[in-house]
Short mmCIF file of C-alpha atoms and ligand atoms in Angstrom, two decimals:
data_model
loop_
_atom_site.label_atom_id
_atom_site.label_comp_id
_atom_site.label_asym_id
_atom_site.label_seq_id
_atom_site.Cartn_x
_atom_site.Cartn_y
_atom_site.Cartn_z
CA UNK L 4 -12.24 -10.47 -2.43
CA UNK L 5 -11.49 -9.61 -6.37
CA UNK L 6 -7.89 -9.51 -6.66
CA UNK L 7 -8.11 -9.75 -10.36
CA UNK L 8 -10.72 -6.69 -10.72
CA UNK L 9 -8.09 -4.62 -7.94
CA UNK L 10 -5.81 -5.39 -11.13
CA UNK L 11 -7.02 -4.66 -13.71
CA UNK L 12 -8.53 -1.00 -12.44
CA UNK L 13 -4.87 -0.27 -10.85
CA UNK L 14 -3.88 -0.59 -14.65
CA UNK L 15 -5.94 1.41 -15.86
CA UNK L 16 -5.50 4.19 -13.14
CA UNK L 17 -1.77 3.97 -13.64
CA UNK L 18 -1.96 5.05 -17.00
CA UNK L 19 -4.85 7.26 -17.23
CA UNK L 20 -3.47 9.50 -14.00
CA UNK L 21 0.24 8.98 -15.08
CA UNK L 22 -0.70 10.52 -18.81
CA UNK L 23 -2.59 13.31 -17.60
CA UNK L 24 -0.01 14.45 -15.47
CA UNK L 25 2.00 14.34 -17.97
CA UNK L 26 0.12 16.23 -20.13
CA UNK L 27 -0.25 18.83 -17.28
CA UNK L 28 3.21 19.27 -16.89
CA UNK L 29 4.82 22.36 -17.73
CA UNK L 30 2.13 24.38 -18.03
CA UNK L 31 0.32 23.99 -14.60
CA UNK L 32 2.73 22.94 -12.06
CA UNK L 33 3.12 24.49 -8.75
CA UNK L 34 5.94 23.75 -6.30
CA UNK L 35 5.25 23.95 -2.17
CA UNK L 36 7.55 22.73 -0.10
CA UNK L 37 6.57 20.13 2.75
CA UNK L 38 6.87 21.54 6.32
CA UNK L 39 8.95 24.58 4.59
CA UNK L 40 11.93 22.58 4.34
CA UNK L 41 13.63 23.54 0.68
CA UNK L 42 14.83 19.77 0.31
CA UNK L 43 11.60 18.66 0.29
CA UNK L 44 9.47 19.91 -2.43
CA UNK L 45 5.71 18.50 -3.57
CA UNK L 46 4.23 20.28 -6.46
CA UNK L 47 0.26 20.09 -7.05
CA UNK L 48 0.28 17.33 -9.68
CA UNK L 49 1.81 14.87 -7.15
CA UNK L 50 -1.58 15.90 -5.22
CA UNK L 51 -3.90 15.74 -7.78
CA UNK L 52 -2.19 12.64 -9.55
CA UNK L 53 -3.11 11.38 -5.30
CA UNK L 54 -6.79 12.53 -5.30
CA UNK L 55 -7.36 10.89 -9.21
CA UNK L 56 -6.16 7.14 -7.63
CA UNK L 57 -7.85 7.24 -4.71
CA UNK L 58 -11.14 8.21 -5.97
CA UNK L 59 -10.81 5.78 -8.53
CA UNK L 60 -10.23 3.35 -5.65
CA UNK L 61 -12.91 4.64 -3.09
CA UNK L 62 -15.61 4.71 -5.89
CA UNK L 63 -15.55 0.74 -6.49
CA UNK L 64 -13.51 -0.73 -3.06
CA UNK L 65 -15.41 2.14 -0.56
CA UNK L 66 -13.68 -0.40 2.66
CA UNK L 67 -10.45 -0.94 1.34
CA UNK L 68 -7.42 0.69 3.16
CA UNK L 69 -5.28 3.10 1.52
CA UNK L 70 -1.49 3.91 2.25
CA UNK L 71 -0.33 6.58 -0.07
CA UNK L 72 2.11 9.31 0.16
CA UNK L 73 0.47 12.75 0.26
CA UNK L 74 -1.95 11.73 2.70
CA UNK L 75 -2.10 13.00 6.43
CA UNK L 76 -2.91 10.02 7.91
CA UNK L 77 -0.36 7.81 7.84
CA UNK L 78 -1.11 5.64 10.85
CA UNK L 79 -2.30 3.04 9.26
CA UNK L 80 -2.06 -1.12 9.71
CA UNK L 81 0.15 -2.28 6.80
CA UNK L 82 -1.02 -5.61 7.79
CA UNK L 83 -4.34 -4.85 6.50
CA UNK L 84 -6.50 -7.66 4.56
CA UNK L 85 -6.91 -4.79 2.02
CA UNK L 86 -4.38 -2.15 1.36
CA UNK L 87 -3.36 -0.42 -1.34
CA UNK L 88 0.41 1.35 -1.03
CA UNK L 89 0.27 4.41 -3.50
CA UNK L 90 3.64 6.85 -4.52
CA UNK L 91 1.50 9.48 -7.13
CA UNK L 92 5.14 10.18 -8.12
CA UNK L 93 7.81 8.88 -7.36
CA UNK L 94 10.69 11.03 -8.31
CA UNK L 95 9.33 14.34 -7.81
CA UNK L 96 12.36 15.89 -7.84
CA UNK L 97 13.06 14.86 -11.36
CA UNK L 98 9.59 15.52 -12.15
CA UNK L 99 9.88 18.82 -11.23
CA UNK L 100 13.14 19.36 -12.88
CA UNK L 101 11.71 18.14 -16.18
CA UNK L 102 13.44 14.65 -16.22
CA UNK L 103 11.23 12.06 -18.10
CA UNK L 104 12.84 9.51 -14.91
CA UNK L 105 9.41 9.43 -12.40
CA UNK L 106 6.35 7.08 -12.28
CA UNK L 107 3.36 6.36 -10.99
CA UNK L 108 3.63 3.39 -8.52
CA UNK L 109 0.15 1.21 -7.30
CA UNK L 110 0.77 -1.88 -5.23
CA UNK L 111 -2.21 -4.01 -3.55
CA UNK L 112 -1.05 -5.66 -0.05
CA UNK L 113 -2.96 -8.56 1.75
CA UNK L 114 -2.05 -9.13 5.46
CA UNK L 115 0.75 -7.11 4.55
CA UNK L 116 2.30 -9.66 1.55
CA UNK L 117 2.13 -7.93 -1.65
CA UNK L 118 -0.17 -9.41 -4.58
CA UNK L 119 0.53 -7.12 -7.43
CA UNK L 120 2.13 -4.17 -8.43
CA UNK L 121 2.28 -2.00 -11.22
CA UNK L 122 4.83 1.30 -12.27
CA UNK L 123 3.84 3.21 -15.12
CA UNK L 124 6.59 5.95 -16.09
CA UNK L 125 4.68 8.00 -18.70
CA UNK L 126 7.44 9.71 -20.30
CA UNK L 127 9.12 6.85 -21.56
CA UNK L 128 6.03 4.81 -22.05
CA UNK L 129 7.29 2.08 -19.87
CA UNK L 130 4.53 -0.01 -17.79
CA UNK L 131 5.76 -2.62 -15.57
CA UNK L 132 3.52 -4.78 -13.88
CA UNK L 133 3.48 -8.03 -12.31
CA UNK L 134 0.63 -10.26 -10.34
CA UNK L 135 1.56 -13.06 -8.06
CA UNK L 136 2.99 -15.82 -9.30
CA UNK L 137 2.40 -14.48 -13.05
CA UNK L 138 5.77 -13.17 -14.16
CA UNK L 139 6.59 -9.76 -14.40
CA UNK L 140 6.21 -7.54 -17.69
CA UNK L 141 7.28 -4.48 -19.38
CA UNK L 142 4.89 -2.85 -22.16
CA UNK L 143 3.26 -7.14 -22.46
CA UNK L 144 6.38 -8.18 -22.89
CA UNK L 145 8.28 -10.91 -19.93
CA UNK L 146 11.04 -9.38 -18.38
CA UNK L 147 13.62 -10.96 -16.62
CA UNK L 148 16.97 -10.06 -13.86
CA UNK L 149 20.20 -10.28 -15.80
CA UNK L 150 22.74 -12.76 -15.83
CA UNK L 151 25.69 -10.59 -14.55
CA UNK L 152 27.43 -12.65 -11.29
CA UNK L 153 30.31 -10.58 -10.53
CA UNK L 154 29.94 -6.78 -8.56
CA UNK L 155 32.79 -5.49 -10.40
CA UNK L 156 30.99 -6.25 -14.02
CA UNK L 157 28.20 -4.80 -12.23
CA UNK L 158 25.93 -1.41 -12.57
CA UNK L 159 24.28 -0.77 -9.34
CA UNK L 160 22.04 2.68 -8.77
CA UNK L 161 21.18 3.69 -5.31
CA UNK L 162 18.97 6.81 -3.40
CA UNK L 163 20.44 9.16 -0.73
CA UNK L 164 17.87 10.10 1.05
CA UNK L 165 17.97 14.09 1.67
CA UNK L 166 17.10 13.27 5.16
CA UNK L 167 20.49 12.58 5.32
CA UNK L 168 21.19 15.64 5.14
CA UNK L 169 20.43 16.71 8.60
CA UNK L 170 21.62 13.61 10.64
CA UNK L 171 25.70 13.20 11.81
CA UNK L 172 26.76 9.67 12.48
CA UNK L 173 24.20 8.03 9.98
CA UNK L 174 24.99 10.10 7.54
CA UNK L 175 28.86 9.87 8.13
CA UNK L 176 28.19 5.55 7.68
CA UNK L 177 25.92 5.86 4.92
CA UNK L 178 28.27 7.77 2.80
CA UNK L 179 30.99 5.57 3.61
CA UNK L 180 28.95 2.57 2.04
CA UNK L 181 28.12 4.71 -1.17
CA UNK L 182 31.64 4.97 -1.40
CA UNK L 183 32.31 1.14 -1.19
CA UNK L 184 29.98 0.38 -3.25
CA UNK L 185 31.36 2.86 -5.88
CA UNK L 186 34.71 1.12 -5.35
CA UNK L 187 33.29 -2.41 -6.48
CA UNK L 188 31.07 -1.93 -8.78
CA UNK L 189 31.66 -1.75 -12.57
CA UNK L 190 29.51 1.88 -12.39
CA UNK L 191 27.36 3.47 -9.14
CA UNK L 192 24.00 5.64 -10.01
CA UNK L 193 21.60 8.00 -8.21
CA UNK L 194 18.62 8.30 -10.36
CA UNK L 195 16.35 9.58 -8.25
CA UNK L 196 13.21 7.62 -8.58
CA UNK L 197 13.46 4.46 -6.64
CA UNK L 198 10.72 2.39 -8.34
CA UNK L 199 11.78 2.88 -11.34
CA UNK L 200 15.32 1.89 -10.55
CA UNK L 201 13.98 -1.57 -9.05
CA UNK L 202 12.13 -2.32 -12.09
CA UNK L 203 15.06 -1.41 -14.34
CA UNK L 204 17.15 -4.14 -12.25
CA UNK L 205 13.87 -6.55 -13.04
CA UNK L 206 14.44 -5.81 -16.59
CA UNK L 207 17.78 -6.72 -16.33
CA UNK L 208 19.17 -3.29 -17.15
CA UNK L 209 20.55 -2.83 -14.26
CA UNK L 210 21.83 -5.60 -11.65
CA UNK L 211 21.01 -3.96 -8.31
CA UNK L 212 19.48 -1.30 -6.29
CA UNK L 213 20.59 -0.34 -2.71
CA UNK L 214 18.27 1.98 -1.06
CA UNK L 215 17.73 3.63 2.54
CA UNK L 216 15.24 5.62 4.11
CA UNK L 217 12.45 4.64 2.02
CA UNK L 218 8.36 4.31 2.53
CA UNK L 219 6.61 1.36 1.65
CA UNK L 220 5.55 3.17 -1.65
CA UNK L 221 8.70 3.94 -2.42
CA UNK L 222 9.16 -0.13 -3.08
CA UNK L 223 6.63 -1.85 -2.69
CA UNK L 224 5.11 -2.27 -5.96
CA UNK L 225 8.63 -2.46 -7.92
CA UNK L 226 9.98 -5.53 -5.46
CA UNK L 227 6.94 -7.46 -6.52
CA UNK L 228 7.97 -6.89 -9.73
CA UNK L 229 11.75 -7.49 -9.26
CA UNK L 230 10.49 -10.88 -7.03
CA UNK L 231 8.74 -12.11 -10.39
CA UNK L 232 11.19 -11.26 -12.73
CA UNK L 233 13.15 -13.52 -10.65
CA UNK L 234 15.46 -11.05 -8.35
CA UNK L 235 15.92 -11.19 -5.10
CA UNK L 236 15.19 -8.50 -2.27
CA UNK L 237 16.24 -8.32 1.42
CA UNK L 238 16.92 -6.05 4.47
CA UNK L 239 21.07 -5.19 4.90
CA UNK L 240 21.14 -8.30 7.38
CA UNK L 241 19.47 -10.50 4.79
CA UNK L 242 16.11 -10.92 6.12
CA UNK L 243 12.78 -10.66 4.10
CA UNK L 244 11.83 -7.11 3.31
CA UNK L 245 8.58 -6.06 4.81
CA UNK L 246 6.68 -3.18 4.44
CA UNK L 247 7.98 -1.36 7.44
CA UNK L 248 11.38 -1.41 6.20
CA UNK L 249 13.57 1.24 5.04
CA UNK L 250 17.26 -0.28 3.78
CA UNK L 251 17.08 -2.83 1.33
CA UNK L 252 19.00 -4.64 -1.21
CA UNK L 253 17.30 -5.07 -4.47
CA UNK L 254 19.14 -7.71 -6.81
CA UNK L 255 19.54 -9.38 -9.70
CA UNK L 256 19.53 -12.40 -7.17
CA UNK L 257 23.39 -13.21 -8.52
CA UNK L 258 25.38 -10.29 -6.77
CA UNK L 259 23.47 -9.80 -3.37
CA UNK L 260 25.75 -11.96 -1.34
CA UNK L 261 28.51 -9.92 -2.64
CA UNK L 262 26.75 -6.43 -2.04
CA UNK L 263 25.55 -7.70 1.69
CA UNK L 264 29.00 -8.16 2.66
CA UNK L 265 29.55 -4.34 1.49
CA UNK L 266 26.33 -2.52 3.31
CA UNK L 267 26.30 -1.07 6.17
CA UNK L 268 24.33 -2.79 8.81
C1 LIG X 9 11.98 9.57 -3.43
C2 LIG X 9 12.67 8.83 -4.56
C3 LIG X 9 14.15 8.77 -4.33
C4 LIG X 9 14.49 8.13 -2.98
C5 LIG X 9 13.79 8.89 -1.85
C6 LIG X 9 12.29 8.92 -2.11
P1 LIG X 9 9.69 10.89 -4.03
O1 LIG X 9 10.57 9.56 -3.60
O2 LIG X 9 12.20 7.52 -4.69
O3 LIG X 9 14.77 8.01 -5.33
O4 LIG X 9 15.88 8.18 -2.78
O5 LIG X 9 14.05 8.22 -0.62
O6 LIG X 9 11.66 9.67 -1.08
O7 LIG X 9 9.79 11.87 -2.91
O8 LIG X 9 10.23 11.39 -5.29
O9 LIG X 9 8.32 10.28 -4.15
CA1 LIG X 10 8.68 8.04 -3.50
CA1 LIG X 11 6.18 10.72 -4.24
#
């Protein structure tokens, strides 16, 4: 299997599919809403930013699996020798909205470990990428966590799912962890794109990210990149996040002790 070839054409997708989106923008967007629920919008770019990748994909690795967010069929092995985890956008609420914060996030997994992963946020012009074992980058350049060690000197950004919205007790336990951490920490944000807010901790502009609820492409390429740029990631009870997960810590590696004695578990 060509790992290195996977890499380079996620790259190259990244950018090409996260530009012309871009470009697209204002004049050509269309909102629907999934199942007809008003919290949960999808506009046609997030599709056809979908359809671009996956061609790209299909046309040279026909047999690979692919796990991406638009897609019906989600039943598939995240285990898989070969398996691509694909967010078109992530942050399409922002997107949609006409904030610059969303990206484009492409990670390849093999027997479910990730091998590289790459975030492209055309707006800014920010590409972060990292490769197993490589370091992790920003626009060429190495990035690493910062070297903050206390919560309190600490700016931590989080998501709230809108799923939340509809459930009782979870939602009554969740909240009362936001509010923790917002006691703690030096400042809390929600900025509504969760890969980008893991690779801003792995660029050391940020020293953690505590999520819930999310997919697999809503993390999985960012924590690769977060892992290399030498942060640390792990469920609320401090195990090894896996693809299946949903509630994570994502760290500057120097604070997580302190925030897993804060989440909820
Ligand atoms: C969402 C964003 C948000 C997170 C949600 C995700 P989407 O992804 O990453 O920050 O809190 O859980 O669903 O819908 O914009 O791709
Ligand atoms: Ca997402
Ligand atoms: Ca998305």
């Amino acid at each position: 299997m060509d790992v290195e070839q996977r890499y380079r054409l996620a790259k190259q997708i990244a950018t090409k599919v996260g530009k012309k989106i871009s470009d697209l923008h204002f004049d050509q967007i269309e909102i629907e809403f999934k199942d007809k629920h008003l919290e949960d919008p999808v506009t046609n770019l997030d599709k056809l930013a979908q359809k671009l990748i996956v061609e790209s994909i299909k046309e040279k690795f026909d047999s690979d699996h692919i796990y991406a967010e638009e897609n019906q069929a989600h039943n598939i092995d995240l285990k898989s020798t070969k398996l691509w985890v694909i967010d078109p956008i992530d942050g399409t609420a922002n997107f949609m909205h006409g904030s610059p914060f969303w990206g484009v996030s492409i990670a390849f997994a093999h027997n479910g470990q990730v091998v590289f992963g790459l975030v492209f946020c055309p707006e800014l012009d920010f590409l972060y990428e990292a490769f197993n074992g490589k370091g992790a980058y920003l626009n060429g350049n190495l990035i690493t966590v910062s070297k903050i060690a206390l919560l309190e000197h600490s700016l931590i950004t989080s998501g709230i799912t809108h799923n939340l919205k509809k459930e009782t007790e979870k939602k009554e336990k969740k909240l009362k962890m936001f509010l923790k951490l917002f006691e703690k920490a030096q400042r809390l944000r929600i900025l509504g794109s969760s890969v980008l807010q893991i690779c801003e901790v792995a660029a050391g502009h940020s020293e953690a990210f505590v999520g819930t609820g999310l997919k697999a492409w809503d993390f999985a390429a960012a924590n690769k990149i977060l892992e290399e740029a030498g942060g640390k990631t792990s469920t609320m009870n401090n195990q090894p996040v896996i693809l299946g997960h949903q509630d994570m810590i994502c760290s500057n590696g120097l604070i997580h002790d302190q925030l897993l004695e804060l989440v909820d578990r």
